[in-house]
XYZ file of C-alpha atoms in Angstrom:
339
model
C 108.636 108.316 83.142
C 108.236 104.292 82.903
C 106.943 102.859 79.951
C 104.507 100.152 80.487
C 102.819 97.650 78.422
C 99.572 95.915 79.088
C 97.564 93.382 77.362
C 94.063 92.249 78.531
C 93.137 96.052 78.853
C 89.218 95.514 77.799
C 88.950 92.769 79.854
C 88.083 92.773 83.920
C 91.446 92.517 85.113
C 93.808 94.071 82.920
C 90.582 97.093 82.925
C 90.847 97.527 86.601
C 94.642 97.536 87.001
C 94.863 100.141 83.741
C 92.209 102.062 85.358
C 94.400 102.643 88.347
C 97.795 102.841 86.215
C 95.901 106.355 84.383
C 95.949 107.434 87.561
C 99.477 107.732 87.333
C 102.574 109.052 85.524
C 103.523 106.401 83.104
C 104.054 105.916 79.166
C 101.293 103.276 78.499
C 101.137 101.389 75.655
C 98.361 99.077 75.025
C 97.141 95.745 73.016
C 93.613 96.054 72.317
C 91.905 93.560 69.043
C 89.273 95.788 68.123
C 90.149 98.947 65.813
C 87.102 100.400 67.161
C 88.007 100.080 70.642
C 91.639 101.129 69.857
C 90.365 104.362 68.193
C 88.018 105.000 71.225
C 91.198 104.520 73.668
C 92.837 106.650 71.902
C 90.394 109.823 71.455
C 89.656 109.028 74.848
C 92.854 108.613 77.082
C 95.235 108.814 74.218
C 96.872 112.481 75.303
C 95.243 112.897 78.291
C 97.078 110.103 80.103
C 99.637 109.136 77.508
C 98.519 106.148 76.454
C 98.795 104.443 72.686
C 96.688 101.698 71.677
C 97.759 99.520 69.203
C 95.205 97.076 67.465
C 96.795 93.169 67.813
C 96.250 90.232 69.676
C 98.171 87.522 71.520
C 98.761 85.771 68.134
C 100.705 88.997 66.946
C 103.721 86.999 68.022
C 106.011 89.884 66.281
C 103.851 92.196 67.349
C 104.261 91.595 70.926
C 107.811 90.746 71.060
C 107.836 94.388 69.433
C 106.134 95.851 72.389
C 107.411 94.050 75.230
C 110.836 95.113 73.731
C 109.842 99.113 74.253
C 108.659 98.533 78.188
C 110.108 98.498 81.082
C 107.266 96.793 82.679
C 104.890 94.278 81.176
C 101.297 93.854 82.696
C 100.441 90.503 80.966
C 96.278 90.374 82.286
C 95.047 88.191 79.261
C 95.418 84.386 78.484
C 97.071 82.874 81.096
C 97.271 79.733 79.283
C 98.925 81.607 75.939
C 102.380 79.749 75.880
C 103.423 81.353 72.594
C 102.038 84.461 73.371
C 104.185 84.626 77.017
C 107.237 83.147 74.971
C 106.705 86.428 72.698
C 106.648 88.480 75.104
C 109.960 87.146 77.142
C 111.475 87.743 73.868
C 110.869 91.179 74.020
C 111.628 91.522 77.447
C 114.848 89.747 76.542
C 115.559 92.256 73.568
C 114.993 95.137 75.923
C 117.680 93.510 78.358
C 120.052 93.307 75.168
C 119.792 96.881 74.756
C 120.040 98.556 78.531
C 121.966 96.012 80.055
C 119.099 96.000 83.091
C 116.168 93.446 83.338
C 113.071 94.754 82.662
C 109.477 93.500 84.942
C 107.096 90.984 83.541
C 104.121 91.018 85.951
C 101.835 87.982 84.889
C 98.810 87.034 85.688
C 97.718 83.499 86.745
C 95.458 81.756 88.634
C 94.863 79.538 91.480
C 92.732 77.102 89.325
C 96.971 75.963 89.130
C 96.257 74.124 92.476
C 92.749 72.398 91.212
C 92.128 68.733 92.051
C 88.796 65.761 90.876
C 86.977 66.900 93.886
C 84.315 66.898 91.630
C 82.033 68.548 94.559
C 82.648 65.628 96.682
C 84.737 66.334 99.350
C 86.979 69.703 100.588
C 90.672 69.080 100.249
C 93.602 69.406 103.487
C 95.486 70.837 101.205
C 96.107 74.728 101.204
C 99.198 75.855 99.658
C 100.850 79.205 100.727
C 102.587 81.692 98.845
C 105.472 81.649 101.250
C 106.328 77.890 100.510
C 108.068 77.778 97.385
C 108.549 73.892 98.397
C 105.016 73.306 98.254
C 104.285 74.848 94.913
C 106.952 73.129 93.370
C 105.239 69.706 94.213
C 102.227 71.004 91.423
C 102.427 68.486 88.301
C 103.550 70.965 84.988
C 100.266 69.591 83.322
C 98.318 71.387 85.991
C 95.770 74.987 84.531
C 98.540 77.569 83.596
C 101.638 75.906 85.244
C 103.580 75.397 82.133
C 103.380 79.208 81.518
C 104.200 79.794 84.771
C 107.227 77.956 84.819
C 108.542 79.435 81.287
C 108.679 82.524 83.743
C 110.356 81.241 86.395
C 112.976 79.554 83.996
C 113.581 83.473 82.196
C 113.966 84.892 85.738
C 116.837 82.566 86.187
C 118.367 83.165 83.432
C 118.809 87.063 84.527
C 117.296 89.136 81.490
C 113.976 89.149 83.096
C 112.247 90.069 86.535
C 108.601 87.879 87.218
C 106.251 88.093 89.572
C 103.268 85.972 88.641
C 100.038 86.983 90.542
C 97.294 84.138 90.798
C 93.657 85.125 91.780
C 91.366 83.161 92.992
C 87.628 83.178 92.590
C 87.389 87.160 91.664
C 84.196 88.808 91.896
C 82.417 92.197 92.296
C 81.701 94.753 89.036
C 84.424 97.014 88.355
C 83.993 100.635 87.651
C 85.701 103.130 86.500
C 86.285 105.548 83.480
C 86.714 102.396 80.972
C 83.511 101.017 81.626
C 81.963 103.926 81.621
C 82.856 104.323 78.610
C 81.958 101.039 77.756
C 85.522 99.747 76.868
C 86.006 97.330 79.881
C 84.419 93.852 80.662
C 83.081 94.661 83.885
C 81.728 91.130 85.045
C 83.391 87.934 85.947
C 82.958 84.828 85.580
C 82.725 82.130 88.024
C 79.862 83.565 90.096
C 78.557 85.287 86.945
C 78.150 81.677 85.109
C 76.862 80.113 87.965
C 74.061 82.866 88.452
C 73.190 82.044 84.380
C 72.848 78.709 84.880
C 70.641 78.930 87.555
C 68.481 81.296 86.011
C 68.278 78.855 83.049
C 67.609 75.747 85.313
C 64.934 78.028 87.842
C 67.390 76.157 90.476
C 70.322 77.298 91.906
C 72.748 74.556 91.945
C 75.802 73.099 92.812
C 78.683 70.431 91.468
C 78.142 67.031 93.390
C 77.225 67.949 96.892
C 79.262 71.497 96.814
C 81.546 70.583 99.270
C 84.763 72.082 97.643
C 86.460 75.032 98.272
C 87.647 78.082 97.148
C 89.575 81.097 97.556
C 87.433 84.707 96.717
C 88.952 88.471 96.022
C 87.445 91.215 95.303
C 88.217 92.977 91.989
C 89.453 96.068 93.760
C 92.143 94.532 95.788
C 93.222 92.737 93.135
C 93.997 95.609 91.198
C 95.812 97.292 94.382
C 98.048 94.031 94.413
C 99.240 94.576 91.172
C 100.236 98.425 91.882
C 101.095 97.186 94.989
C 104.376 94.975 93.447
C 104.603 97.832 90.655
C 105.025 100.540 93.841
C 107.611 98.176 95.047
C 109.962 97.841 92.266
C 111.293 101.852 92.858
C 111.921 100.946 97.114
C 115.386 101.353 97.222
C 114.758 98.968 100.063
C 111.701 97.114 99.682
C 110.381 94.050 101.738
C 112.395 90.926 102.603
C 109.212 88.902 101.692
C 109.031 90.364 98.215
C 110.580 88.002 95.694
C 110.652 87.433 91.768
C 111.288 84.537 90.118
C 111.161 81.237 91.685
C 109.508 82.979 94.731
C 107.702 85.126 93.185
C 104.232 83.767 93.321
C 101.632 85.961 94.599
C 97.955 84.773 95.370
C 95.017 87.335 96.054
C 92.593 85.995 97.984
C 90.774 87.524 101.057
C 89.042 84.217 102.569
C 87.581 80.887 100.695
C 83.866 79.505 100.327
C 82.332 76.181 99.715
C 80.678 75.840 96.688
C 77.696 74.684 98.789
C 77.180 78.353 100.121
C 77.612 80.064 96.812
C 74.650 77.709 95.351
C 72.771 78.320 98.411
C 72.983 82.311 97.995
C 71.943 82.393 94.613
C 68.712 79.523 95.783
C 67.777 82.305 98.331
C 67.438 85.352 95.774
C 65.893 83.157 93.210
C 63.751 81.570 95.677
C 62.528 85.123 97.172
C 61.945 85.786 93.192
C 59.251 82.458 93.533
C 62.155 80.651 91.590
C 63.016 76.805 93.016
C 63.740 76.121 97.026
C 66.501 78.042 99.064
C 68.509 74.825 98.779
C 70.340 74.292 96.081
C 70.756 71.276 94.150
C 73.259 69.228 92.252
C 73.741 69.976 88.567
C 73.053 66.420 86.832
C 75.181 64.583 84.270
C 72.662 66.384 81.529
C 72.893 69.461 82.991
C 76.687 69.527 83.254
C 77.469 68.208 79.829
C 74.764 71.384 78.666
C 75.971 74.014 80.508
C 79.897 73.289 81.429
C 81.382 71.916 77.993
C 84.615 72.745 78.984
C 84.651 70.511 82.483
C 83.726 71.117 86.033
C 86.596 72.895 87.226
C 84.162 74.708 89.727
C 83.844 71.298 91.992
C 87.761 71.549 92.493
C 88.914 72.195 95.596
C 91.678 75.292 95.067
C 92.644 76.339 98.768
C 95.177 79.252 99.427
C 97.073 81.481 101.726
C 98.305 84.777 100.184
C 100.711 85.209 102.432
C 103.471 87.250 100.572
C 101.351 90.035 99.105
C 100.401 90.647 102.836
C 104.336 90.517 103.854
C 104.973 92.825 101.313
C 102.052 95.838 102.113
C 99.045 94.443 100.379
C 95.624 95.159 102.347
C 92.562 93.762 101.130
C 89.540 94.816 102.597
C 86.655 92.496 101.605
C 85.842 88.839 102.636
C 83.335 86.098 102.037
C 80.761 87.682 103.607
C 81.121 90.409 101.065
C 80.917 87.716 98.137
C 78.037 85.674 99.364
C 76.367 89.218 99.619
C 77.314 90.429 95.514
C 75.497 87.898 94.732
C 71.447 89.360 94.568
C 73.768 92.232 92.281
C 74.889 89.328 89.622
C 71.508 88.042 89.711
C 70.070 91.142 89.329
C 72.539 91.849 86.129
C 71.899 88.876 84.584
C 68.101 89.399 84.744
C 68.582 93.252 83.633
C 70.327 92.025 80.141
């Protein structure tokens, strides 16, 4: 029975992946910050699904190394920018390789924020990245978000002691579901669209950065989770598709359509105006609102355009499209209001 170690089990992505792993005959170890949640995981899913929850965080580098060193496959679904944690996981996988002579697998969560520019919502970008065009990806600056960690993983793969597969989700939407959500163990909402909804409710009007002319890809949470499982299933294939790559070429975008920020702001505005709040046309966030609502910066105003060609070539088949994303806005508004 393959041994799996997963981080981010209580998160939006990690929980969706774990929900699917629990349906398979795996020996699963997860890292959970809360002792109470770890106990609930063990009591609810431990014996039935061969799952063990260990209390710890990405700050516990020695523990990360130990748990990664015991696994055949590691799913890293927590902080995409924690370089120290990524190196600790890789150290454990190097230990595993030294003991067995077989390179273990790391399936790491990055994000298409690595493609972001400084458009501030004022213009579209003609640059569309393909995960089949490695030379194009290698033009990205090491200073781009997530890129420093991604490059360390690629270098580790080149040394032969680990096989790395890097998944880069775009704007994820939809409500996660399943036994982890029902047990109160998993975050069931995304970040980008709910954040825009919350801000729009506070200001009483749908909004956008600049003119909202920037473009992002989008993908449903269930389709994202299926990409992780598609990669996992291909690991055991005697003859996987020729484009099933790892390391330097092992980048997998997760998208199934793209949208402008204006279109999201408009969808929110239409829902709110139907409730008697503001007009059906989004307005630009003022400088004061940007400072108040987005203290970490307005990356939502950037362009992040990509095509998930590699995933399609290896058998991933996402089913939801941009219209599904726009239609999901009403549910997000209802969810925010019900809190």
